PDB file of C-alpha atoms in Angstrom:
ATOM      1  CA  MET A1149      81.655  99.753  98.342  1.00 59.00           C
ATOM      2  CA  ARG A1150      77.907  99.268  97.893  1.00 56.00           C
ATOM      3  CA  ALA A1151      77.650 102.620  96.139  1.00 58.00           C
ATOM      4  CA  GLY A1152      80.785 101.929  94.096  1.00 79.00           C
ATOM      5  CA  VAL A1153      82.045  98.688  92.589  1.00 88.00           C
ATOM      6  CA  LEU A1154      79.280  96.588  94.165  1.00 87.00           C
ATOM      7  CA  SER A1155      76.632  98.595  92.322  1.00 88.00           C
ATOM      8  CA  LYS A1156      77.928  97.525  88.893  1.00 90.00           C
ATOM      9  CA  ASP A1157      75.779  94.904  87.153  1.00 92.00           C
ATOM     10  CA  GLU A1158      78.723  92.833  85.907  1.00 93.00           C
ATOM     11  CA  VAL A1159      80.212  92.700  89.417  1.00 92.00           C
ATOM     12  CA  ILE A1160      76.855  91.727  90.939  1.00 92.00           C
ATOM     13  CA  GLU A1161      76.371  89.008  88.316  1.00 94.00           C
ATOM     14  CA  PHE A1162      79.882  87.603  88.826  1.00 94.00           C
ATOM     15  CA  LEU A1163      79.463  87.544  92.610  1.00 94.00           C
ATOM     16  CA  ASN A1164      76.083  85.824  92.427  1.00 94.00           C
ATOM     17  CA  GLU A1165      77.361  83.192  89.992  1.00 94.00           C
ATOM     18  CA  ASN A1166      80.570  82.322  91.827  1.00 95.00           C
ATOM     19  CA  PHE A1167      80.244  83.208  95.508  1.00 94.00           C
ATOM     20  CA  ILE A1168      78.096  83.047  98.594  1.00 92.00           C
ATOM     21  CA  ASN A1169      78.209  86.634  99.810  1.00 91.00           C
ATOM     22  CA  THR A1170      77.806  87.891 103.357  1.00 89.00           C
ATOM     23  CA  TRP A1171      78.650  90.903 105.504  1.00 87.00           C
ATOM     24  CA  VAL A1172      80.182  90.544 108.974  1.00 86.00           C
ATOM     25  CA  PRO A1173      80.841  93.745 110.998  1.00 83.00           C
ATOM     26  CA  ASN A1174      84.459  93.789 112.187  1.00 78.00           C
ATOM     27  CA  CYS A1175      83.364  95.322 115.477  1.00 81.00           C
ATOM     28  CA  GLU A1176      81.328  92.204 116.319  1.00 82.00           C
ATOM     29  CA  LEU A1177      84.558  90.195 116.243  1.00 83.00           C
ATOM     30  CA  GLY A1178      86.400  92.581 118.553  1.00 81.00           C
ATOM     31  CA  ARG A1179      88.622  94.295 115.987  1.00 76.00           C
ATOM     32  CA  ILE A1180      87.723  97.797 117.217  1.00 77.00           C
ATOM     33  CA  GLN A1181      89.008  97.931 120.774  1.00 77.00           C
ATOM     34  CA  SER A1182      86.956 100.964 121.833  1.00 83.00           C
ATOM     35  CA  LEU A1183      83.721  99.117 120.968  1.00 84.00           C
ATOM     36  CA  ARG A1184      84.469  95.847 122.756  1.00 85.00           C
ATOM     37  CA  GLU A1185      83.008  96.860 126.111  1.00 89.00           C
ATOM     38  CA  PRO A1186      79.835  98.542 124.729  1.00 89.00           C
ATOM     39  CA  ILE A1187      79.148  95.535 122.486  1.00 88.00           C
ATOM     40  CA  ALA A1188      79.690  93.103 125.376  1.00 88.00           C
ATOM     41  CA  LYS A1189      77.207  95.081 127.496  1.00 91.00           C
ATOM     42  CA  ARG A1190      74.685  95.151 124.643  1.00 90.00           C
ATOM     43  CA  ARG A1191      74.919  91.378 124.199  1.00 88.00           C
ATOM     44  CA  GLU A1192      74.484  90.856 127.929  1.00 89.00           C
ATOM     45  CA  ARG A1193      71.463  93.157 127.955  1.00 92.00           C
ATOM     46  CA  GLU A1194      69.878  91.456 124.939  1.00 90.00           C
ATOM     47  CA  GLY A1195      70.826  87.947 126.023  1.00 88.00           C
ATOM     48  CA  LYS A1196      72.630  87.329 122.738  1.00 83.00           C
ATOM     49  CA  SER A1197      76.108  86.024 121.988  1.00 81.00           C
ATOM     50  CA  PHE A1198      78.463  85.965 119.001  1.00 81.00           C
ATOM     51  CA  ASP A1199      80.482  82.789 118.482  1.00 84.00           C
ATOM     52  CA  THR A1200      83.970  83.980 117.525  1.00 84.00           C
ATOM     53  CA  SER A1201      85.177  80.366 117.463  1.00 87.00           C
ATOM     54  CA  HIS A1202      83.070  79.651 114.363  1.00 89.00           C
ATOM     55  CA  PRO A1203      85.287  78.787 111.341  1.00 90.00           C
ATOM     56  CA  LEU A1204      83.978  81.808 109.424  1.00 90.00           C
ATOM     57  CA  ALA A1205      84.794  84.162 112.299  1.00 88.00           C
ATOM     58  CA  GLN A1206      88.243  82.617 112.707  1.00 88.00           C
ATOM     59  CA  ALA A1207      88.938  82.986 108.978  1.00 87.00           C
ATOM     60  CA  ILE A1208      87.990  86.670 109.124  1.00 87.00           C
ATOM     61  CA  ILE A1209      90.284  87.217 112.106  1.00 83.00           C
ATOM     62  CA  ARG A1210      93.124  85.484 110.233  1.00 80.00           C
ATOM     63  CA  GLY A1211      92.412  87.816 107.338  1.00 82.00           C
ATOM     64  CA  TRP A1212      93.106  90.843 109.535  1.00 79.00           C
ATOM     65  CA  LYS A1213      96.570  89.455 110.279  1.00 69.00           C
ATOM     66  CA  THR A1214      97.413  88.500 106.703  1.00 69.00           C
ATOM     67  CA  GLY A1215      98.943  90.773 104.104  1.00 63.00           C
ATOM     68  CA  SER A1216      99.113  94.496 104.746  1.00 59.00           C
ATOM     69  CA  LYS A1217      98.692  95.550 108.376  1.00 55.00           C
ATOM     70  CA  LYS A1218      97.320  98.970 107.488  1.00 55.00           C
ATOM     71  CA  GLY A1219      93.887  99.744 108.854  1.00 58.00           C
ATOM     72  CA  SER A1220      90.805  99.711 106.645  1.00 66.00           C
ATOM     73  CA  PRO A1221      87.127 100.060 107.605  1.00 70.00           C
ATOM     74  CA  VAL A1222      86.143  97.244 105.239  1.00 77.00           C
ATOM     75  CA  ASP A1223      88.011  94.150 104.086  1.00 84.00           C
ATOM     76  CA  CYS A1224      86.788  92.058 101.180  1.00 91.00           C
ATOM     77  CA  LEU A1225      87.888  88.507 101.984  1.00 93.00           C
ATOM     78  CA  VAL A1226      87.572  85.632  99.533  1.00 94.00           C
ATOM     79  CA  MET A1227      87.454  82.215 101.203  1.00 93.00           C
ATOM     80  CA  SER A1228      87.163  78.635 100.065  1.00 92.00           C
ATOM     81  CA  SER A1229      84.395  76.311 101.236  1.00 90.00           C
ATOM     82  CA  ALA A1230      86.894  75.100 103.867  1.00 90.00           C
ATOM     83  CA  PHE A1231      87.330  78.708 105.117  1.00 90.00           C
ATOM     84  CA  GLU A1232      90.841  79.035 103.687  1.00 87.00           C
ATOM     85  CA  LEU A1233      91.828  82.571 102.704  1.00 87.00           C
ATOM     86  CA  MET A1234      92.030  83.020  98.936  1.00 89.00           C
ATOM     87  CA  GLY A1235      92.270  86.806  98.620  1.00 89.00           C
ATOM     88  CA  ARG A1236      91.979  90.115 100.448  1.00 89.00           C
ATOM     89  CA  GLN A1237      91.178  93.623  99.222  1.00 89.00           C
ATOM     90  CA  MET A1238      91.013  96.619 101.550  1.00 84.00           C
ATOM     91  CA  VAL A1239      88.480  99.263 100.562  1.00 84.00           C
ATOM     92  CA  ASN A1240      90.924 102.037 101.508  1.00 82.00           C
ATOM     93  CA  ASP A1241      93.360 100.751  98.869  1.00 82.00           C
ATOM     94  CA  LEU A1242      90.841 100.116  96.103  1.00 86.00           C
ATOM     95  CA  GLU A1243      91.408 103.399  94.272  1.00 87.00           C
ATOM     96  CA  LYS A1244      95.201 103.227  94.579  1.00 81.00           C
ATOM     97  CA  ASP A1245      95.380  99.579  93.521  1.00 81.00           C
ATOM     98  CA  SER A1246      93.152 100.101  90.489  1.00 86.00           C
ATOM     99  CA  LYS A1247      95.248 103.073  89.327  1.00 84.00           C
ATOM    100  CA  ARG A1248      98.428 101.030  89.757  1.00 72.00           C
ATOM    101  CA  ARG A1249      97.059  98.495  87.275  1.00 77.00           C
ATOM    102  CA  GLU A1250      95.550 101.211  85.061  1.00 83.00           C
ATOM    103  CA  LEU A1251      92.029  99.828  85.467  1.00 87.00           C
ATOM    104  CA  ARG A1252      88.736 101.368  86.456  1.00 91.00           C
ATOM    105  CA  GLU A1253      87.754 100.399  89.980  1.00 92.00           C
ATOM    106  CA  HIS A1254      85.016  97.940  89.032  1.00 92.00           C
ATOM    107  CA  ALA A1255      87.277  96.283  86.424  1.00 93.00           C
ATOM    108  CA  TYR A1256      90.075  95.992  88.978  1.00 92.00           C
ATOM    109  CA  TYR A1257      87.676  94.495  91.534  1.00 94.00           C
ATOM    110  CA  LEU A1258      86.515  91.915  89.001  1.00 94.00           C
ATOM    111  CA  ALA A1259      90.152  91.054  88.265  1.00 92.00           C
ATOM    112  CA  PHE A1260      90.767  90.668  92.004  1.00 92.00           C
ATOM    113  CA  LEU A1261      87.872  88.204  92.314  1.00 94.00           C
ATOM    114  CA  GLN A1262      88.973  86.241  89.252  1.00 91.00           C
ATOM    115  CA  GLU A1263      92.571  86.001  90.487  1.00 86.00           C
ATOM    116  CA  ALA A1264      91.330  84.738  93.850  1.00 89.00           C
ATOM    117  CA  LEU A1265      89.367  81.965  92.112  1.00 91.00           C
ATOM    118  CA  GLU A1266      92.455  81.101  90.050  1.00 83.00           C
ATOM    119  CA  GLY A1267      94.466  80.536  93.229  1.00 77.00           C
ATOM    120  CA  LYS A1268      96.709  83.583  92.820  1.00 73.00           C
ATOM    121  CA  GLN A1269      95.905  84.742  96.384  1.00 77.00           C
ATOM    122  CA  PRO A1270      95.708  88.488  95.632  1.00 83.00           C
ATOM    123  CA  GLY A1271      96.275  90.775  98.591  1.00 81.00           C
ATOM    124  CA  LEU A1272      97.693  88.091 100.860  1.00 76.00           C
ATOM    125  CA  GLY A1273     101.298  89.162 100.395  1.00 68.00           C
ATOM    126  CA  ASN A1274     102.826  92.329 101.824  1.00 69.00           C
ATOM    127  CA  LEU A1275     105.697  92.188  99.357  1.00 84.00           C
ATOM    128  CA  ILE A1276     105.050  91.105  95.787  1.00 82.00           C
ATOM    129  CA  LEU A1277     108.226  90.050  93.984  1.00 89.00           C
ATOM    130  CA  THR A1278     108.384  89.572  90.221  1.00 87.00           C
ATOM    131  CA  SER A1279     111.121  89.257  87.603  1.00 88.00           C
ATOM    132  CA  GLU A1280     110.646  92.970  86.846  1.00 86.00           C
ATOM    133  CA  ASN A1281     110.631  93.935  90.534  1.00 84.00           C
ATOM    134  CA  SER A1282     112.647  91.222  92.258  1.00 92.00           C
ATOM    135  CA  SER A1283     113.746  93.207  95.319  1.00 92.00           C
ATOM    136  CA  GLN A1284     111.774  95.140  97.923  1.00 89.00           C
ATOM    137  CA  SER A1285     112.381  96.381 101.436  1.00 89.00           C
ATOM    138  CA  VAL A1286     110.227  96.513 104.536  1.00 88.00           C
ATOM    139  CA  LEU A1287     110.698  98.825 107.527  1.00 85.00           C
ATOM    140  CA  ASP A1288     108.940  97.654 110.685  1.00 87.00           C
ATOM    141  CA  ALA A1289     109.428  96.993 114.391  1.00 89.00           C
ATOM    142  CA  PHE A1290     109.479  93.904 116.609  1.00 90.00           C
ATOM    143  CA  ARG A1291     108.593  93.525 120.281  1.00 88.00           C
ATOM    144  CA  THR A1292     109.780  91.369 123.130  1.00 88.00           C
ATOM    145  CA  PRO A1293     107.244  88.773 124.342  1.00 81.00           C
ATOM    146  CA  THR A1294     104.713  89.957 126.924  1.00 72.00           C
ATOM    147  CA  CYS A1295     102.787  87.813 129.414  1.00 66.00           C
ATOM    148  CA  GLY A1296     104.465  84.724 128.017  1.00 65.00           C
ATOM    149  CA  ARG A1297     103.057  85.259 124.519  1.00 70.00           C
ATOM    150  CA  HIS A1298     105.159  85.500 121.371  1.00 76.00           C
ATOM    151  CA  ASP A1299     103.905  88.508 119.427  1.00 76.00           C
ATOM    152  CA  TYR A1300     105.539  88.152 116.020  1.00 85.00           C
ATOM    153  CA  THR A1301     105.787  90.962 113.523  1.00 86.00           C
ATOM    154  CA  ILE A1302     104.977  89.280 110.215  1.00 85.00           C
ATOM    155  CA  ALA A1303     105.784  90.177 106.626  1.00 88.00           C
ATOM    156  CA  MET A1304     104.201  88.074 103.898  1.00 85.00           C
ATOM    157  CA  ILE A1305     106.350  87.548 100.805  1.00 91.00           C
ATOM    158  CA  ASP A1306     104.636  86.762  97.506  1.00 87.00           C
ATOM    159  CA  ALA A1307     107.089  84.950  95.235  1.00 91.00           C
ATOM    160  CA  THR A1308     104.447  83.137  93.189  1.00 86.00           C
ATOM    161  CA  ALA A1309     105.637  84.880  90.018  1.00 86.00           C
ATOM    162  CA  PHE A1310     108.809  82.756  90.057  1.00 92.00           C
ATOM    163  CA  GLU A1311     107.199  79.607  88.697  1.00 90.00           C
ATOM    164  CA  ASN A1312     110.534  77.792  88.364  1.00 92.00           C
ATOM    165  CA  GLY A1313     111.788  78.844  91.777  1.00 94.00           C
ATOM    166  CA  GLY A1314     114.885  80.790  92.729  1.00 96.00           C
ATOM    167  CA  THR A1315     116.913  81.871  95.739  1.00 97.00           C
ATOM    168  CA  LEU A1316     115.203  84.046  98.327  1.00 97.00           C
ATOM    169  CA  THR A1317     117.630  86.342 100.148  1.00 97.00           C
ATOM    170  CA  ILE A1318     116.675  88.460 103.151  1.00 97.00           C
ATOM    171  CA  ASP A1319     119.236  90.992 104.390  1.00 97.00           C
ATOM    172  CA  ILE A1320     118.288  92.355 107.802  1.00 97.00           C
ATOM    173  CA  GLU A1321     119.528  95.386 109.702  1.00 96.00           C
ATOM    174  CA  VAL A1322     118.387  95.843 113.303  1.00 96.00           C
ATOM    175  CA  GLY A1323     117.991  99.248 114.943  1.00 95.00           C
ATOM    176  CA  ARG A1324     119.888 100.427 118.014  1.00 92.00           C
ATOM    177  CA  GLY A1325     117.072  99.869 120.515  1.00 90.00           C
ATOM    178  CA  ASN A1326     117.360  97.774 123.671  1.00 87.00           C
ATOM    179  CA  SER A1327     116.309  94.430 122.195  1.00 91.00           C
ATOM    180  CA  ASP A1328     117.928  91.946 119.838  1.00 94.00           C
ATOM    181  CA  GLY A1329     115.847  90.172 117.222  1.00 94.00           C
ATOM    182  CA  THR A1330     115.193  86.670 115.982  1.00 94.00           C
ATOM    183  CA  PHE A1331     113.991  86.408 112.393  1.00 96.00           C
ATOM    184  CA  ILE A1332     112.458  83.227 111.043  1.00 95.00           C
ATOM    185  CA  LEU A1333     111.306  82.166 107.589  1.00 97.00           C
ATOM    186  CA  VAL A1334     108.472  79.667 107.101  1.00 95.00           C
ATOM    187  CA  ASN A1335     106.012  78.733 104.382  1.00 92.00           C
ATOM    188  CA  GLY A1336     103.201  81.213 103.900  1.00 86.00           C
ATOM    189  CA  ASP A1337     100.531  78.931 105.356  1.00 80.00           C
ATOM    190  CA  THR A1338     102.495  78.009 108.494  1.00 85.00           C
ATOM    191  CA  GLU A1339     101.017  79.413 111.701  1.00 80.00           C
ATOM    192  CA  LEU A1340     103.535  80.901 114.132  1.00 82.00           C
ATOM    193  CA  PRO A1341     102.862  79.618 117.669  1.00 79.00           C
ATOM    194  CA  THR A1342     102.257  82.243 120.336  1.00 74.00           C
ATOM    195  CA  THR A1343     103.277  80.277 123.421  1.00 70.00           C
ATOM    196  CA  GLU A1344     106.038  77.895 122.335  1.00 72.00           C
ATOM    197  CA  GLY A1345     108.902  77.462 119.919  1.00 77.00           C
ATOM    198  CA  ILE A1346     108.591  76.708 116.227  1.00 84.00           C
ATOM    199  CA  PRO A1347     109.005  73.050 115.208  1.00 86.00           C
ATOM    200  CA  GLN A1348     112.307  72.496 113.431  1.00 88.00           C
ATOM    201  CA  GLU A1349     110.585  70.915 110.439  1.00 90.00           C
ATOM    202  CA  ASP A1350     108.636  74.149 109.816  1.00 91.00           C
ATOM    203  CA  LEU A1351     111.739  76.359 109.665  1.00 94.00           C
ATOM    204  CA  LEU A1352     113.075  77.308 106.243  1.00 96.00           C
ATOM    205  CA  GLY A1353     115.726  79.569 107.751  1.00 96.00           C
ATOM    206  CA  TRP A1354     116.411  81.846 110.690  1.00 96.00           C
ATOM    207  CA  VAL A1355     118.938  84.332 112.033  1.00 96.00           C
ATOM    208  CA  TRP A1356     119.625  86.094 115.326  1.00 95.00           C
ATOM    209  CA  SER A1357     120.675  89.735 114.984  1.00 95.00           C
ATOM    210  CA  GLU A1358     121.805  91.819 117.927  1.00 93.00           C
ATOM    211  CA  SER A1359     120.916  95.474 118.358  1.00 93.00           C
ATOM    212  CA  GLY A1360     122.668  97.550 115.690  1.00 94.00           C
ATOM    213  CA  GLU A1361     123.853  94.469 113.791  1.00 95.00           C
ATOM    214  CA  THR A1362     122.944  92.771 110.510  1.00 96.00           C
ATOM    215  CA  GLY A1363     121.965  89.255 109.493  1.00 96.00           C
ATOM    216  CA  GLN A1364     120.954  87.268 106.438  1.00 97.00           C
ATOM    217  CA  ILE A1365     118.595  84.421 105.570  1.00 97.00           C
ATOM    218  CA  THR A1366     118.802  82.552 102.261  1.00 97.00           C
ATOM    219  CA  HIS A1367     116.467  79.862 101.001  1.00 97.00           C
ATOM    220  CA  ARG A1368     116.279  78.052  97.673  1.00 96.00           C
ATOM    221  CA  PHE A1369     112.831  77.121  96.407  1.00 96.00           C
ATOM    222  CA  ASP A1370     111.802  75.178  93.322  1.00 94.00           C
ATOM    223  CA  ARG A1371     108.395  76.713  92.588  1.00 93.00           C
ATOM    224  CA  GLY A1372     106.587  79.987  93.114  1.00 91.00           C
ATOM    225  CA  GLN A1373     104.984  80.314  96.539  1.00 91.00           C
ATOM    226  CA  PHE A1374     104.261  82.512  99.542  1.00 88.00           C
ATOM    227  CA  PHE A1375     106.673  82.873 102.442  1.00 92.00           C
ATOM    228  CA  LYS A1376     106.223  84.325 105.898  1.00 91.00           C
ATOM    229  CA  LEU A1377     108.974  86.267 107.684  1.00 94.00           C
ATOM    230  CA  GLY A1378     108.455  86.541 111.433  1.00 92.00           C
ATOM    231  CA  ALA A1379     110.395  88.823 113.787  1.00 93.00           C
ATOM    232  CA  ILE A1380     110.398  88.855 117.573  1.00 92.00           C
ATOM    233  CA  GLY A1381     112.532  90.656 120.142  1.00 92.00           C
ATOM    234  CA  HIS A1382     114.707  89.482 123.038  1.00 88.00           C
ATOM    235  CA  SER A1383     116.012  91.581 125.902  1.00 80.00           C
ATOM    236  CA  ASN A1384     117.840  90.923 129.175  1.00 76.00           C
ATOM    237  CA  GLU A1385     116.376  93.987 130.875  1.00 69.00           C
ATOM    238  CA  GLY A1386     113.137  92.308 131.925  1.00 67.00           C
ATOM    239  CA  GLU A1387     110.881  95.044 130.541  1.00 74.00           C
ATOM    240  CA  ALA A1388     108.932  95.017 127.308  1.00 79.00           C
ATOM    241  CA  SER A1389     110.855  96.793 124.578  1.00 87.00           C
ATOM    242  CA  VAL A1390     110.585  97.585 120.896  1.00 89.00           C
ATOM    243  CA  ASN A1391     113.226  97.858 118.207  1.00 93.00           C
ATOM    244  CA  ALA A1392     113.113  98.677 114.510  1.00 94.00           C
ATOM    245  CA  PHE A1393     114.448  96.666 111.608  1.00 95.00           C
ATOM    246  CA  VAL A1394     114.851  96.924 107.855  1.00 94.00           C
ATOM    247  CA  ALA A1395     114.668  93.814 105.689  1.00 95.00           C
ATOM    248  CA  GLN A1396     115.777  93.878 102.053  1.00 95.00           C
ATOM    249  CA  ILE A1397     114.049  90.939 100.385  1.00 96.00           C
ATOM    250  CA  SER A1398     114.986  89.715  96.922  1.00 96.00           C
ATOM    251  CA  VAL A1399     114.787  86.701  94.641  1.00 96.00           C
ATOM    252  CA  GLY A1400     117.678  85.691  92.404  1.00 94.00           C
ATOM    253  CA  PRO A1401     118.522  82.653  90.272  1.00 90.00           C
ATOM    254  CA  ALA A1402     118.469  79.315  92.065  1.00 81.00           C
ATOM    255  CA  ASP A1403     122.173  78.787  91.370  1.00 69.00           C
ATOM    256  CA  SER A1404     123.271  82.185  92.755  1.00 51.00           C
TER     257      SER A1404
END
């Protein structure tokens, strides 16, 4: 990025006027599994440590798990002064995203930064729903819990374009693998616990779907917002298992 959009004067000026800018190598936070052991040995040898509990480090780690789960060597994360995520742009998607909006890369990157400052949370939703494109599908897989930890597969749903609200409908079809699935819907900023159940007051909707079966979640909302769909597997066989699912996600009128 330094030789691309970050070399443009107008981008540099906008960043310096509106942001505190820093670089944090993902490998230092343990994102690259193959480098964890060599880095740990280097720190031990040099007598240095890296505090991954720092709010900045924790915000970066949350950024990895938010929005698209595709890999990218560099993430541009926009955060508030309270370390809340405001936007995410993956360098691998920069060219594709700019072409989709018919902008040059530096102009698209500027638009991304401006939208983050305006609270539009660009890049934090896997599925962006609008009145022109009100239905999308996601194909993914869920896993049964391992070592007592709930490992949710998460899809972020961006319905901020529906300023006056609507009805969110999620039609789910589960594959024919060995595990059933539980699907839950919560607000976009709700954290899904890894070791216990979800508080009832956080649930917007949920459905249990057995292997090879279908299910549906509906939720009426009165203003545009982000939602989070979590999926986790259940099996009686005692071994970890994986199953696929397809979710068709759409927004219709509130009175539908």
